[in-house]
mmCIF file of C-alpha atoms (C1' of nucleotides) in Angstrom:
data_model
loop_
_atom_site.group_PDB
_atom_site.id
_atom_site.type_symbol
_atom_site.label_atom_id
_atom_site.label_comp_id
_atom_site.label_asym_id
_atom_site.label_seq_id
_atom_site.Cartn_x
_atom_site.Cartn_y
_atom_site.Cartn_z
ATOM 1 C CA MET Z 1 -4.181 0.701 6.092
ATOM 2 C CA ASN Z 2 -1.799 1.317 8.891
ATOM 3 C CA ASN Z 3 1.313 3.422 9.005
ATOM 4 C CA ALA Z 4 3.424 0.342 9.551
ATOM 5 C CA SER Z 5 2.574 -1.152 6.180
ATOM 6 C CA LYS Z 6 3.536 1.900 4.158
ATOM 7 C CA PRO Z 7 6.531 2.160 1.869
ATOM 8 C CA VAL Z 8 9.494 3.710 3.619
ATOM 9 C CA TYR Z 9 9.700 6.786 1.453
ATOM 10 C CA LEU Z 10 6.078 7.611 2.262
ATOM 11 C CA LYS Z 11 6.650 7.194 5.975
ATOM 12 C CA LEU Z 12 9.606 9.529 5.756
ATOM 13 C CA ARG Z 13 7.441 11.998 3.886
ATOM 14 C CA ASP Z 14 4.905 11.867 6.703
ATOM 15 C CA ILE Z 15 7.567 12.454 9.318
ATOM 16 C CA ILE Z 16 8.762 15.561 7.517
ATOM 17 C CA SER Z 17 5.220 16.817 7.014
ATOM 18 C CA GLU Z 18 4.395 16.466 10.667
ATOM 19 C CA SER Z 19 7.628 18.110 11.698
ATOM 20 C CA ILE Z 20 6.863 21.111 9.523
ATOM 21 C CA LEU Z 21 3.275 21.337 10.712
ATOM 22 C CA ASP Z 22 4.324 21.073 14.328
ATOM 23 C CA GLY Z 23 6.901 23.808 13.827
ATOM 24 C CA GLU Z 24 9.872 21.595 14.505
ATOM 25 C CA TYR Z 25 11.258 22.742 11.197
ATOM 26 C CA ALA Z 26 10.239 26.363 10.812
ATOM 27 C CA GLU Z 27 10.118 28.152 7.493
ATOM 28 C CA GLY Z 28 13.634 28.981 6.390
ATOM 29 C CA ASP Z 29 15.125 26.167 8.400
ATOM 30 C CA MET Z 30 17.309 23.638 6.720
ATOM 31 C CA LEU Z 31 16.029 20.112 6.625
ATOM 32 C CA PRO Z 32 18.358 17.310 7.675
ATOM 33 C CA SER Z 33 20.663 16.345 4.850
ATOM 34 C CA VAL Z 34 19.812 13.305 2.809
ATOM 35 C CA ARG Z 35 22.642 11.322 4.325
ATOM 36 C CA ALA Z 36 22.079 12.519 7.882
ATOM 37 C CA PHE Z 37 18.366 11.780 7.802
ATOM 38 C CA ALA Z 38 19.083 8.402 6.270
ATOM 39 C CA VAL Z 39 21.339 7.477 9.170
ATOM 40 C CA GLU Z 40 18.889 8.875 11.700
ATOM 41 C CA GLN Z 41 15.983 6.879 10.315
ATOM 42 C CA GLY Z 42 17.945 3.780 9.445
ATOM 43 C CA ALA Z 43 17.090 4.142 5.779
ATOM 44 C CA ASN Z 44 18.926 4.423 2.528
ATOM 45 C CA PRO Z 45 20.027 7.900 1.353
ATOM 46 C CA LEU Z 46 18.351 7.275 -1.985
ATOM 47 C CA THR Z 47 15.092 6.495 -0.281
ATOM 48 C CA VAL Z 48 15.314 9.732 1.667
ATOM 49 C CA ALA Z 49 16.042 11.616 -1.545
ATOM 50 C CA LYS Z 50 12.935 10.115 -3.045
ATOM 51 C CA ALA Z 51 10.935 11.270 -0.062
ATOM 52 C CA TYR Z 52 12.321 14.795 -0.341
ATOM 53 C CA GLN Z 53 11.660 14.892 -4.061
ATOM 54 C CA GLY Z 54 7.927 15.261 -3.678
ATOM 55 C CA PHE Z 55 8.281 18.281 -1.432
ATOM 56 C CA GLN Z 56 10.290 20.282 -3.917
ATOM 57 C CA GLU Z 57 7.851 19.376 -6.674
ATOM 58 C CA ASP Z 58 5.106 20.853 -4.523
ATOM 59 C CA GLY Z 59 7.173 23.947 -3.807
ATOM 60 C CA LEU Z 60 7.290 23.220 -0.095
ATOM 61 C CA VAL Z 61 11.081 23.233 0.092
ATOM 62 C CA THR Z 62 13.708 25.287 -1.668
ATOM 63 C CA VAL Z 63 16.815 23.513 -2.842
ATOM 64 C CA LYS Z 64 20.145 25.224 -2.592
ATOM 65 C CA ARG Z 65 22.431 22.879 -4.384
ATOM 66 C CA GLY Z 66 25.544 22.124 -2.460
ATOM 67 C CA VAL Z 67 24.041 23.622 0.669
ATOM 68 C CA GLY Z 68 20.840 21.893 1.615
ATOM 69 C CA MET Z 69 17.070 21.914 1.421
ATOM 70 C CA PHE Z 70 15.149 24.628 3.219
ATOM 71 C CA VAL Z 71 11.527 24.909 4.232
ATOM 72 C CA ALA Z 72 9.970 27.338 1.774
ATOM 73 C CA SER Z 73 8.160 30.468 2.814
ATOM 74 C CA GLY Z 74 4.476 29.749 3.255
ATOM 75 C CA ALA Z 75 5.095 26.040 3.293
ATOM 76 C CA LYS Z 76 3.336 25.479 6.573
ATOM 77 C CA ALA Z 77 0.073 27.050 5.474
ATOM 78 C CA LYS Z 78 0.281 25.446 2.062
ATOM 79 C CA LEU Z 79 0.867 22.045 3.591
ATOM 80 C CA ARG Z 80 -1.886 22.539 6.097
ATOM 81 C CA ASP Z 81 -4.416 23.523 3.446
ATOM 82 C CA ALA Z 82 -3.497 20.614 1.226
ATOM 83 C CA GLN Z 83 -3.793 18.146 4.070
ATOM 84 C CA ARG Z 84 -7.084 19.614 5.234
ATOM 85 C CA ALA Z 85 -8.516 19.320 1.748
ATOM 86 C CA ASP Z 86 -7.282 15.771 1.415
ATOM 87 C CA PHE Z 87 -8.668 14.849 4.802
ATOM 88 C CA ILE Z 88 -12.117 16.205 4.095
ATOM 89 C CA LYS Z 89 -12.275 14.789 0.613
ATOM 90 C CA ASN Z 90 -10.586 11.415 0.977
ATOM 91 C CA VAL Z 91 -10.105 10.469 4.607
ATOM 92 C CA TRP Z 92 -13.242 11.448 6.440
ATOM 93 C CA PRO Z 93 -15.991 10.103 4.135
ATOM 94 C CA PRO Z 94 -15.003 6.432 4.437
ATOM 95 C CA VAL Z 95 -14.457 6.882 8.166
ATOM 96 C CA GLU Z 96 -17.923 8.304 8.566
ATOM 97 C CA ARG Z 97 -19.435 5.569 6.434
ATOM 98 C CA GLN Z 98 -17.785 2.919 8.555
ATOM 99 C CA MET Z 99 -18.985 4.554 11.743
ATOM 100 C CA LYS Z 100 -22.528 4.516 10.451
ATOM 101 C CA ARG Z 101 -22.308 0.924 9.323
ATOM 102 C CA LEU Z 102 -20.850 -0.244 12.635
ATOM 103 C CA ASN Z 103 -23.028 2.093 14.672
ATOM 104 C CA ILE Z 104 -20.073 3.708 16.380
ATOM 105 C CA LYS Z 105 -20.937 6.905 18.194
ATOM 106 C CA LEU Z 106 -18.544 9.768 18.687
ATOM 107 C CA ASP Z 107 -19.029 9.454 22.414
ATOM 108 C CA GLU Z 108 -17.092 6.223 22.489
ATOM 109 C CA LEU Z 109 -14.127 7.856 20.810
ATOM 110 C CA LEU Z 110 -13.755 11.165 22.560
ATOM 111 C CA GLU Z 111 -12.785 9.981 26.005
ATOM 112 C CA ASN Z 112 -9.372 8.363 25.826
ATOM 113 C CA ASN Z 113 -7.283 11.342 24.778
ATOM 114 C CA SER Z 114 -3.691 12.091 25.559
ATOM 115 C CA MET X 1 -5.167 6.304 1.196
ATOM 116 C CA ASN X 2 -8.254 6.085 -0.881
ATOM 117 C CA ASN X 3 -10.422 3.139 -1.737
ATOM 118 C CA ALA X 4 -9.497 3.586 -5.365
ATOM 119 C CA SER X 5 -5.842 2.901 -4.755
ATOM 120 C CA LYS X 6 -6.383 -0.369 -2.933
ATOM 121 C CA PRO X 7 -5.460 -3.750 -4.360
ATOM 122 C CA VAL X 8 -8.396 -5.416 -6.038
ATOM 123 C CA TYR X 9 -8.579 -8.347 -3.674
ATOM 124 C CA LEU X 10 -8.934 -5.987 -0.708
ATOM 125 C CA LYS X 11 -11.683 -4.035 -2.403
ATOM 126 C CA LEU X 12 -13.518 -7.279 -3.067
ATOM 127 C CA ARG X 13 -13.059 -8.226 0.563
ATOM 128 C CA ASP X 14 -14.653 -4.952 1.600
ATOM 129 C CA ILE X 15 -17.586 -5.496 -0.716
ATOM 130 C CA ILE X 16 -18.262 -8.904 0.811
ATOM 131 C CA SER X 17 -17.882 -7.579 4.345
ATOM 132 C CA GLU X 18 -20.343 -4.802 3.724
ATOM 133 C CA SER X 19 -22.807 -7.157 2.076
ATOM 134 C CA ILE X 20 -22.727 -9.455 5.095
ATOM 135 C CA LEU X 21 -23.024 -6.588 7.550
ATOM 136 C CA ASP X 22 -25.903 -5.088 5.628
ATOM 137 C CA GLY X 23 -27.667 -8.430 5.561
ATOM 138 C CA GLU X 24 -27.510 -8.831 1.819
ATOM 139 C CA TYR X 25 -25.912 -12.209 2.399
ATOM 140 C CA ALA X 26 -27.554 -13.689 5.487
ATOM 141 C CA GLU X 27 -25.991 -16.410 7.572
ATOM 142 C CA GLY X 28 -26.322 -19.742 5.802
ATOM 143 C CA ASP X 29 -26.527 -18.113 2.390
ATOM 144 C CA MET X 30 -24.136 -19.135 -0.309
ATOM 145 C CA LEU X 31 -21.749 -16.497 -1.494
ATOM 146 C CA PRO X 32 -21.419 -15.919 -5.218
ATOM 147 C CA SER X 33 -19.074 -18.447 -6.766
ATOM 148 C CA VAL X 34 -15.539 -17.399 -7.438
ATOM 149 C CA ARG X 35 -16.137 -17.271 -11.155
ATOM 150 C CA ALA X 36 -19.535 -15.608 -10.959
ATOM 151 C CA PHE X 37 -18.306 -12.892 -8.643
ATOM 152 C CA ALA X 38 -15.265 -12.405 -10.840
ATOM 153 C CA VAL X 39 -17.455 -11.746 -13.871
ATOM 154 C CA GLU X 40 -19.765 -9.516 -11.864
ATOM 155 C CA GLN X 41 -16.918 -7.377 -10.581
ATOM 156 C CA GLY X 42 -14.799 -7.495 -13.702
ATOM 157 C CA ALA X 43 -11.973 -9.189 -11.845
ATOM 158 C CA ASN X 44 -9.962 -12.340 -12.166
ATOM 159 C CA PRO X 45 -11.310 -15.522 -10.534
ATOM 160 C CA LEU X 46 -8.010 -15.986 -8.750
ATOM 161 C CA THR X 47 -8.205 -12.526 -7.289
ATOM 162 C CA VAL X 48 -11.671 -13.284 -5.990
ATOM 163 C CA ALA X 49 -10.415 -16.538 -4.499
ATOM 164 C CA LYS X 50 -7.708 -14.631 -2.711
ATOM 165 C CA ALA X 51 -10.304 -12.263 -1.331
ATOM 166 C CA TYR X 52 -12.452 -15.173 -0.112
ATOM 167 C CA GLN X 53 -9.463 -16.884 1.449
ATOM 168 C CA GLY X 54 -9.221 -14.494 4.365
ATOM 169 C CA PHE X 55 -12.845 -15.065 5.314
ATOM 170 C CA GLN X 56 -12.478 -18.796 5.708
ATOM 171 C CA GLU X 57 -9.303 -18.325 7.729
ATOM 172 C CA ASP X 58 -11.287 -16.150 10.093
ATOM 173 C CA GLY X 59 -14.107 -18.678 10.243
ATOM 174 C CA LEU X 60 -16.586 -16.290 8.715
ATOM 175 C CA VAL X 61 -17.485 -18.612 5.865
ATOM 176 C CA THR X 62 -17.808 -22.358 5.626
ATOM 177 C CA VAL X 63 -16.388 -24.037 2.574
ATOM 178 C CA LYS X 64 -18.134 -26.997 1.022
ATOM 179 C CA ARG X 65 -15.739 -28.087 -1.616
ATOM 180 C CA GLY X 66 -17.377 -28.611 -4.953
ATOM 181 C CA VAL X 67 -20.473 -26.826 -3.721
ATOM 182 C CA GLY X 68 -19.697 -23.313 -2.602
ATOM 183 C CA MET X 69 -18.892 -21.007 0.253
ATOM 184 C CA PHE X 70 -21.529 -20.221 2.846
ATOM 185 C CA VAL X 71 -21.806 -17.481 5.402
ATOM 186 C CA ALA X 72 -21.033 -19.100 8.744
ATOM 187 C CA SER X 73 -23.327 -18.964 11.711
ATOM 188 C CA GLY X 74 -22.549 -15.972 13.861
ATOM 189 C CA ALA X 75 -20.488 -14.422 11.116
ATOM 190 C CA LYS X 76 -22.327 -11.123 11.158
ATOM 191 C CA ALA X 77 -21.725 -10.444 14.843
ATOM 192 C CA LYS X 78 -18.187 -11.713 14.649
ATOM 193 C CA LEU X 79 -17.444 -9.503 11.686
ATOM 194 C CA ARG X 80 -19.053 -6.534 13.322
ATOM 195 C CA ASP X 81 -17.069 -6.952 16.516
ATOM 196 C CA ALA X 82 -13.816 -7.421 14.640
ATOM 197 C CA GLN X 83 -14.389 -4.344 12.554
ATOM 198 C CA ARG X 84 -15.385 -2.267 15.552
ATOM 199 C CA ALA X 85 -12.248 -3.315 17.386
ATOM 200 C CA ASP X 86 -10.084 -2.623 14.362
ATOM 201 C CA PHE X 87 -11.686 0.749 13.867
ATOM 202 C CA ILE X 88 -11.162 1.850 17.445
ATOM 203 C CA LYS X 89 -7.645 0.515 17.633
ATOM 204 C CA ASN X 90 -6.221 1.224 14.200
ATOM 205 C CA VAL X 91 -8.443 3.584 12.245
ATOM 206 C CA TRP X 92 -9.622 6.206 14.652
ATOM 207 C CA PRO X 93 -6.389 7.149 16.477
ATOM 208 C CA PRO X 94 -4.542 8.444 13.401
ATOM 209 C CA VAL X 95 -7.687 10.194 12.238
ATOM 210 C CA GLU X 96 -8.026 11.939 15.568
ATOM 211 C CA ARG X 97 -4.347 12.856 15.597
ATOM 212 C CA GLN X 98 -4.645 14.362 12.156
ATOM 213 C CA MET X 99 -7.717 16.312 13.141
ATOM 214 C CA LYS X 100 -5.861 17.778 16.090
ATOM 215 C CA ARG X 101 -2.837 18.585 14.021
ATOM 216 C CA LEU X 102 -4.875 20.285 11.315
ATOM 217 C CA ASN X 103 -7.318 21.806 13.771
ATOM 218 C CA ILE X 104 -10.316 20.256 12.102
ATOM 219 C CA LYS X 105 -13.473 20.464 14.166
ATOM 220 C CA LEU X 106 -16.254 17.938 14.014
ATOM 221 C CA ASP X 107 -18.656 20.732 13.097
ATOM 222 C CA GLU X 108 -17.085 21.026 9.668
ATOM 223 C CA LEU X 109 -17.655 17.370 8.980
ATOM 224 C CA LEU X 110 -21.158 16.724 10.229
ATOM 225 C CA GLU X 111 -23.120 18.984 7.912
ATOM 226 C CA ASN X 112 -22.804 17.726 4.363
ATOM 227 C CA ASN X 113 -24.206 14.263 4.868
ATOM 228 C CA SER X 114 -26.286 12.070 2.651
ATOM 229 C "C1'" DA L 1 43.092 25.209 -4.650
ATOM 230 C "C1'" DT L 2 41.634 21.827 -1.345
ATOM 231 C "C1'" DC L 3 38.589 19.697 1.721
ATOM 232 C "C1'" DG L 4 34.158 18.610 3.321
ATOM 233 C "C1'" DC L 5 29.787 19.085 3.110
ATOM 234 C "C1'" DT L 6 25.406 19.432 0.176
ATOM 235 C "C1'" DG L 7 21.918 17.223 -3.600
ATOM 236 C "C1'" DT L 8 21.639 14.351 -7.884
ATOM 237 C "C1'" DA L 9 22.181 10.807 -11.699
ATOM 238 C "C1'" DT L 10 23.389 6.247 -13.171
ATOM 239 C "C1'" DT L 11 23.010 1.372 -13.222
ATOM 240 C "C1'" DA L 12 22.061 -2.973 -11.217
ATOM 241 C "C1'" DT L 13 19.975 -6.200 -8.046
ATOM 242 C "C1'" DG L 14 16.814 -8.601 -4.771
ATOM 243 C "C1'" DG L 15 12.414 -8.987 -2.860
ATOM 244 C "C1'" DC L 16 7.663 -8.893 -2.780
ATOM 245 C "C1'" DA L 17 2.718 -8.018 -4.007
ATOM 246 C "C1'" DG L 18 -0.772 -8.155 -7.411
ATOM 247 C "C1'" DT L 19 -2.571 -10.297 -11.212
ATOM 248 C "C1'" DG L 20 -3.343 -13.712 -14.633
ATOM 249 C "C1'" DA L 21 -3.818 -18.451 -17.590
ATOM 250 C "C1'" DT L 22 -4.281 -23.170 -17.043
ATOM 251 C "C1'" DG L 23 -5.375 -27.378 -15.122
ATOM 252 C "C1'" DC L 24 -6.813 -30.449 -11.262
ATOM 253 C "C1'" DA L 25 -9.989 -32.036 -7.460
ATOM 254 C "C1'" DG L 26 -14.500 -32.407 -5.129
ATOM 255 C "C1'" DT L 27 -19.741 -32.569 -5.408
ATOM 256 C "C1'" DA L 28 -24.463 -32.607 -7.069
ATOM 257 C "C1'" DT L 29 -27.564 -33.987 -10.701
ATOM 258 C "C1'" DG L 30 -29.127 -36.676 -14.492
ATOM 259 C "C1'" DC Y 1 -20.655 -42.459 -16.116
ATOM 260 C "C1'" DA Y 2 -21.227 -37.627 -17.941
ATOM 261 C "C1'" DT Y 3 -21.871 -33.071 -17.277
ATOM 262 C "C1'" DA Y 4 -21.558 -28.844 -15.061
ATOM 263 C "C1'" DC Y 5 -20.915 -26.555 -11.507
ATOM 264 C "C1'" DT Y 6 -17.969 -25.671 -7.164
ATOM 265 C "C1'" DG Y 7 -13.008 -24.325 -4.796
ATOM 266 C "C1'" DC Y 8 -8.068 -24.699 -5.170
ATOM 267 C "C1'" DA Y 9 -3.039 -25.395 -6.566
ATOM 268 C "C1'" DT Y 10 0.783 -24.429 -9.643
ATOM 269 C "C1'" DC Y 11 3.522 -21.594 -12.497
ATOM 270 C "C1'" DA Y 12 4.716 -17.256 -14.490
ATOM 271 C "C1'" DC Y 13 4.606 -12.344 -15.601
ATOM 272 C "C1'" DT Y 14 4.696 -7.584 -14.175
ATOM 273 C "C1'" DG Y 15 5.635 -3.471 -11.575
ATOM 274 C "C1'" DC Y 16 6.906 -1.195 -7.399
ATOM 275 C "C1'" DC Y 17 9.934 -0.713 -3.487
ATOM 276 C "C1'" DA Y 18 14.250 -0.662 -1.385
ATOM 277 C "C1'" DT Y 19 18.990 -1.094 -1.517
ATOM 278 C "C1'" DA Y 20 23.699 -0.754 -3.230
ATOM 279 C "C1'" DA Y 21 28.037 1.111 -5.327
ATOM 280 C "C1'" DT Y 22 29.701 4.855 -7.647
ATOM 281 C "C1'" DA Y 23 30.269 9.045 -9.702
ATOM 282 C "C1'" DC Y 24 29.241 13.762 -10.591
ATOM 283 C "C1'" DA Y 25 28.073 18.782 -9.536
ATOM 284 C "C1'" DG Y 26 27.441 22.930 -6.547
ATOM 285 C "C1'" DC Y 27 28.675 25.622 -2.428
ATOM 286 C "C1'" DG Y 28 31.477 27.314 1.654
ATOM 287 C "C1'" DA Y 29 35.335 27.539 4.740
ATOM 288 C "C1'" DT Y 30 40.194 26.906 5.485
#
DNA sequence: ATCGCTGTATTATGGCAGTGATGCAGTATG
DNA sequence: CATACTGCATCACTGCCATAATACAGCGAT
C-alpha cells in the first residue's frame, strides 16, 4: 500500500500533517488557501477543501471564514500523539509480523539511512 | 492502512501467500478450488478467482484447466524473495521515516510481543 | 461601498475499482 | 455419454474519487 496509490485528498492530508509535524507550519500560522494549495499541488480546489475538512473536524485547524485556516494551538502535540497511537496500534504489528515471517532482521534495515 | 480496510481480493491474496510461506500448501499441492475457498472465506467465487489470478501471472501457481491450481515448483523461495524485496523497498522506508518523524524508538515496540 | 481575497455549498459528470449472478469451457471418473 | 468437479469469460451494479462550473458568504483594505 504505497503512497502513490492513495486518493489525492489523502495524500494532501499527509503533506499537511508532515508540514505541521516538521514545524513548517507552526501553530498560529495560516495554511495555504484552498485555491493556492490546489494550484501548487496541481489538484482541484474542491479536493483540497476535502483534505482540509478532516483537520477542522479533529480540531487541528481553526477556520476564520473569509480569512483562512490556521494551525490550532496544541495541534502539533495532538497530531503527534494521534499518529503515534495509530502507528503502534495499526502500522507496526503487521510490519513486525511480516518481518518474522520473512526472517528479516533489523540489522539489514538500519544501515542505509539518509 | 489496516488489513481490515483492504479489498477482499487482496486479503485473500495475503492469506494464500502466508499459507504458502508457512508451508501449509507445499509445492505441488493443489490450492482450494475457487468455489471451495469462496465458501470457506465467505467471499464470492469471482473475487477468489481475481485473487488467484495474480499468482499465475507471477508463475507461482500452475493452472490445470478443469483440474485445479497447483503450487509451482520453487514458488516458496520465489515468493519469499519477492516479498523481502518489496518489504525493503516499499514497506520499510515509510515506516522508518514515520518513526523518525514521531520519534518512536524500537524499544517501545519490541516488548509486547506474542 | 467596492474590490479582492478567504472558505463553503450545490449540482452534475466521468472514471475506476470492487463485487456479484450467470453461463461456458476443460478434465477426470464412471 | 453423463456427471461433477475444475477455471474462466461476460455483463452489470454499486460506491468512491476526482473534477468541473457556479454561486454564495465572510472578512479586510482601499
